[in-house]
């Protein structure tokens, strides 16, 4: 379930090429960022608070537009004219599930984009059931997301992000604020998915468990990028970025 669909590729799943982002007023948040994520690869994105991790995910999701540079998903350039298409290709699980869950029922929350797109009811119902089954919330369609625990909300947000089997899954601090049990359940779920992911997190254990490659951001730049095992054993680098202890 939720597997990558094809096995022969000429383009990376995600390409970020010379991307800079300035907030209105001129503050430079990202400066000439370039990296790629291959099909089926899980890549970590780490760096201290405020280094631009969330901003980068919003740029990829086409919620923000780069000031310079180019982002492509599976060879398709992300630009102002293809917002809907890109948003369907890239699922985003936001840091705070309340940002994503504004519906009165779990069904509506997970089905939101399909309802807006006018998909047939039978297809929606079947896809919602499948996504809820994947996050171990079978039968929760009629529950109110606002009355669920933080961990359950996170799982509903994940279900909403994967319900249409996006090519790429973007996760913003997926384990922030979760207790130990739900945290390991979530890590297992993500680990079981054969899907391309870019995971922004402070949780170095999660980065170590899930990702093969890690990009380190600081001061708007990529200051390190390499196999996760190498990045996580570079204690000087992690200490300098305030990522240890
Ligand atoms: N709307 C905004 N206007 C100006 N600066 C912002 C805005 N939102 C975030 N920032 C700044 O952008 C920088 C990057 O933020 P963010 O992408 O949230 O970092 P991270 O996710 O790594 O903690 C921070 O310095 C933050 O203060
Ligand atoms: Mg953030």
Coordinates of C-alpha atoms and ligand atoms in Angstrom, one line a residue:
X1 CA 0.0 0.0 0.0
X2 CA 1.1 3.5 -0.8
X3 CA 4.0 2.2 -2.9
X4 CA 6.0 4.1 -5.4
X5 CA 4.4 3.3 -8.8
X6 CA 7.2 3.0 -11.3
X7 CA 10.7 1.7 -11.1
X8 CA 12.5 3.5 -14.0
X9 CA 13.3 7.1 -13.6
X10 CA 15.3 9.7 -15.4
X11 CA 14.5 12.6 -13.1
X12 CA 14.8 12.8 -9.3
X13 CA 11.6 12.8 -7.4
X14 CA 12.5 16.2 -5.9
X15 CA 15.0 18.7 -7.3
X16 CA 15.7 21.9 -5.4
X17 CA 18.0 24.0 -7.6
X18 CA 19.6 27.3 -6.4
X19 CA 16.5 28.2 -4.4
X20 CA 16.5 31.4 -2.3
X21 CA 13.7 32.8 -0.3
X22 CA 13.4 36.3 1.1
X23 CA 10.5 37.3 3.3
X24 CA 8.7 40.5 2.3
X25 CA 10.9 43.2 3.7
X26 CA 14.0 41.5 2.4
X27 CA 15.0 39.1 5.2
X28 CA 16.9 36.2 3.6
X29 CA 15.6 32.9 4.9
X30 CA 17.1 30.5 2.3
X31 CA 20.1 31.3 0.2
X32 CA 21.0 29.3 -2.9
X33 CA 19.8 25.9 -1.7
X34 CA 20.3 22.9 -4.0
X35 CA 19.7 19.2 -3.3
X36 CA 17.8 16.3 -4.8
X37 CA 15.8 13.4 -3.4
X38 CA 15.7 10.2 -5.4
X39 CA 12.6 8.0 -6.0
X40 CA 11.8 6.1 -2.9
X41 CA 14.5 7.8 -0.8
X42 CA 13.8 9.2 2.7
X43 CA 15.8 12.3 3.4
X44 CA 16.2 14.2 6.6
X45 CA 16.3 18.0 7.0
X46 CA 17.8 19.2 10.2
X47 CA 19.0 22.5 11.7
X48 CA 18.3 24.7 14.7
X49 CA 14.9 26.5 15.2
X50 CA 14.4 29.2 12.6
X51 CA 16.9 27.9 10.1
X52 CA 14.2 27.7 7.4
X53 CA 13.1 24.0 7.4
X54 CA 9.3 24.7 7.4
X55 CA 9.8 27.5 4.8
X56 CA 11.6 25.0 2.5
X57 CA 8.7 22.5 2.9
X58 CA 6.1 25.3 2.1
X59 CA 8.1 26.2 -1.0
X60 CA 8.1 22.6 -2.2
X61 CA 4.3 22.3 -1.5
X62 CA 3.8 25.5 -3.6
X63 CA 2.4 27.5 -0.6
X64 CA 5.3 30.0 -1.1
X65 CA 7.2 30.9 -4.3
X66 CA 11.0 31.1 -4.3
X67 CA 12.6 34.5 -4.8
X68 CA 15.2 32.7 -7.0
X69 CA 15.8 29.2 -8.3
X70 CA 13.7 26.3 -9.3
X71 CA 11.9 23.4 -7.6
X72 CA 10.7 20.3 -9.6
X73 CA 8.8 17.3 -8.5
X74 CA 9.3 14.3 -10.8
X75 CA 10.5 16.7 -13.5
X76 CA 7.5 19.0 -13.2
X77 CA 8.5 22.5 -12.3
X78 CA 6.7 24.0 -9.3
X79 CA 5.3 27.4 -10.3
X80 CA 2.4 29.8 -9.6
X81 CA 0.3 28.3 -12.5
X82 CA 0.2 24.7 -11.2
X83 CA -0.6 25.0 -7.5
X84 CA -3.4 22.4 -7.5
X85 CA -1.3 19.9 -9.4
X86 CA 1.8 20.3 -7.2
X87 CA -0.3 20.2 -4.0
X88 CA -1.7 16.8 -5.2
X89 CA 1.8 15.5 -6.0
X90 CA 3.2 16.5 -2.6
X91 CA 1.5 15.6 0.7
X92 CA 2.4 17.8 3.7
X93 CA 1.9 16.9 7.3
X94 CA 2.2 20.2 9.1
X95 CA 3.9 20.4 12.5
X96 CA 0.7 21.3 14.3
X97 CA -2.2 19.0 13.1
X98 CA -4.7 21.7 14.1
X99 CA -3.4 23.7 11.1
X100 CA -4.6 20.9 8.8
X101 CA -7.7 19.6 10.6
X102 CA -10.5 22.1 10.4
X103 CA -13.4 19.7 9.6
X104 CA -16.0 18.5 12.0
X105 CA -15.4 14.8 11.2
X106 CA -12.4 12.6 10.6
X107 CA -14.1 11.6 7.3
X108 CA -14.4 15.2 6.1
X109 CA -10.8 16.0 7.2
X110 CA -9.3 13.0 5.3
X111 CA -11.7 13.5 2.3
X112 CA -11.3 17.3 2.1
X113 CA -9.4 17.5 -1.1
X114 CA -11.4 14.8 -2.9
X115 CA -14.7 16.4 -1.8
X116 CA -13.5 19.8 -3.1
X117 CA -12.5 18.1 -6.4
X118 CA -15.9 16.5 -6.7
X119 CA -14.8 12.9 -6.7
X120 CA -17.4 10.2 -6.7
X121 CA -18.6 9.3 -3.2
X122 CA -17.9 5.6 -3.5
X123 CA -14.3 6.3 -4.4
X124 CA -13.9 8.8 -1.5
X125 CA -15.3 6.4 1.0
X126 CA -13.1 3.6 -0.1
X127 CA -9.9 5.7 -0.1
X128 CA -10.7 7.2 3.3
X129 CA -11.3 3.8 4.8
X130 CA -8.0 2.6 3.3
X131 CA -6.0 5.6 4.7
X132 CA -7.6 5.3 8.2
X133 CA -6.8 1.6 8.2
X134 CA -3.2 2.4 7.4
X135 CA -2.9 4.7 10.5
X136 CA -4.8 2.2 12.7
X137 CA -7.9 4.4 13.0
X138 CA -10.4 2.1 11.2
X139 CA -14.0 3.1 11.9
X140 CA -13.1 6.6 13.2
X141 CA -14.8 8.4 10.3
X142 CA -17.5 10.0 12.4
X143 CA -15.3 11.1 15.3
X144 CA -14.6 14.8 15.8
X145 CA -10.9 15.6 15.2
X146 CA -11.0 18.4 17.8
X147 CA -11.8 15.8 20.5
X148 CA -9.0 13.5 19.6
X149 CA -5.6 13.3 21.4
X150 CA -2.5 15.0 19.8
X151 CA -1.3 11.6 18.6
X152 CA -4.6 10.7 17.0
X153 CA -4.8 14.1 15.3
X154 CA -1.3 13.5 13.9
X155 CA -2.4 10.2 12.5
X156 CA -5.6 11.8 10.9
X157 CA -3.3 14.5 9.4
X158 CA -1.1 11.7 8.0
X159 CA -4.1 9.9 6.6
X160 CA -5.3 13.1 5.0
X161 CA -1.8 13.6 3.4
X162 CA -1.5 10.1 1.9
X163 CA -5.2 9.4 1.0
X164 CA -4.5 10.3 -2.7
X165 CA -1.1 8.5 -2.7
X166 CA 1.1 11.6 -3.4
X167 CA 4.4 11.0 -5.1
X168 CA 6.3 12.8 -2.3
X169 CA 5.5 13.1 1.4
X170 CA 6.8 16.2 3.3
X171 CA 6.8 15.9 7.1
X172 CA 7.3 18.9 9.4
X173 CA 8.5 17.8 12.9
X174 CA 6.4 14.7 12.8
X175 CA 7.1 13.6 16.3
X176 CA 7.0 17.0 18.0
X177 CA 4.8 16.9 21.1
X178 CA 4.0 13.2 20.9
X179 CA 4.3 10.8 23.8
X180 CA 6.6 7.8 23.5
X181 CA 4.0 5.2 22.5
X182 CA 2.4 7.1 19.6
X183 CA 5.8 8.4 18.6
X184 CA 7.2 4.9 18.0
X185 CA 3.9 3.9 16.3
X186 CA 4.2 6.8 13.9
X187 CA 7.9 6.0 13.2
X188 CA 6.9 2.4 12.4
X189 CA 4.2 3.6 10.1
X190 CA 6.5 5.9 8.2
X191 CA 9.2 3.2 8.0
X192 CA 6.7 0.8 6.5
X193 CA 5.9 3.2 3.7
X194 CA 7.8 2.7 0.5
X195 CA 7.4 6.4 -0.4
X196 CA 9.7 9.3 -1.1
X197 CA 9.9 11.5 2.0
X198 CA 11.6 14.7 3.1
X199 CA 11.4 14.9 6.9
X200 CA 12.2 18.1 8.8
X201 CA 12.9 17.2 12.4
X202 CA 14.8 17.9 15.6
X203 CA 14.3 14.3 16.6
X204 CA 17.7 12.8 15.6
X205 CA 16.7 9.3 16.6
X206 CA 13.8 9.5 14.1
X207 CA 16.2 10.9 11.5
X208 CA 18.6 8.0 12.2
X209 CA 15.8 5.4 12.0
X210 CA 14.0 6.6 8.9
X211 CA 16.4 8.4 6.6
X212 CA 19.4 7.4 4.5
X213 CA 20.6 10.9 3.6
X214 CA 20.5 14.1 5.7
X215 CA 20.7 17.8 4.8
X216 CA 21.8 20.3 7.5
X217 CA 20.6 23.9 7.2
X218 CA 22.0 26.9 9.0
X219 CA 21.9 30.6 8.4
X220 CA 20.0 30.0 5.1
X221 CA 22.7 27.6 3.7
X222 CA 23.2 23.9 3.4
X223 CA 26.2 23.5 5.7
X224 CA 26.4 19.7 5.4
X225 CA 24.8 17.0 3.4
X226 CA 25.6 13.3 3.3
X227 CA 24.7 9.8 4.5
X228 CA 22.6 10.1 7.7
X229 CA 25.0 7.8 9.6
X230 CA 27.9 10.2 8.8
X231 CA 26.0 13.4 9.7
X232 CA 24.7 11.9 13.0
X233 CA 28.2 10.8 14.0
X234 CA 29.6 14.3 13.5
X235 CA 29.0 15.5 17.0
X236 CA 30.9 18.7 16.5
X237 CA 28.5 19.7 13.7
X238 CA 25.4 18.7 15.7
X239 CA 26.7 20.5 18.9
X240 CA 27.4 23.7 16.9
X241 CA 23.9 23.7 15.6
X242 CA 22.4 23.1 19.1
X243 CA 21.0 19.8 18.0
X244 CA 22.5 17.7 20.8
X245 CA 21.3 17.5 24.4
Ligands
LIG1 N1 5.8 35.6 8.0 C1 7.1 35.8 8.3 N2 7.7 36.9 8.0 C2 9.0 37.1 8.3 N3 9.8 36.2 8.8 C3 9.3 35.0 9.0 C4 7.9 34.7 8.8 N4 7.7 33.4 9.1 C5 8.9 32.9 9.5 N5 9.8 33.8 9.5 C6 11.3 33.6 9.8 O1 11.8 32.7 8.9 C7 12.8 32.0 9.5 C8 12.7 30.5 9.1 O2 11.5 30.0 9.8 P1 11.1 28.5 9.7 O3 11.1 28.1 8.2 O4 9.8 28.4 10.4 O5 12.3 27.7 10.4 P2 12.3 26.3 11.1 O6 11.1 25.5 10.6 O7 13.6 25.7 10.7 O8 12.2 26.5 12.6 C9 12.8 32.3 11.0 O9 13.9 33.2 11.2 C10 11.5 33.0 11.2 O10 11.6 33.9 12.2
LIG2 MG1 9.6 24.6 11.5

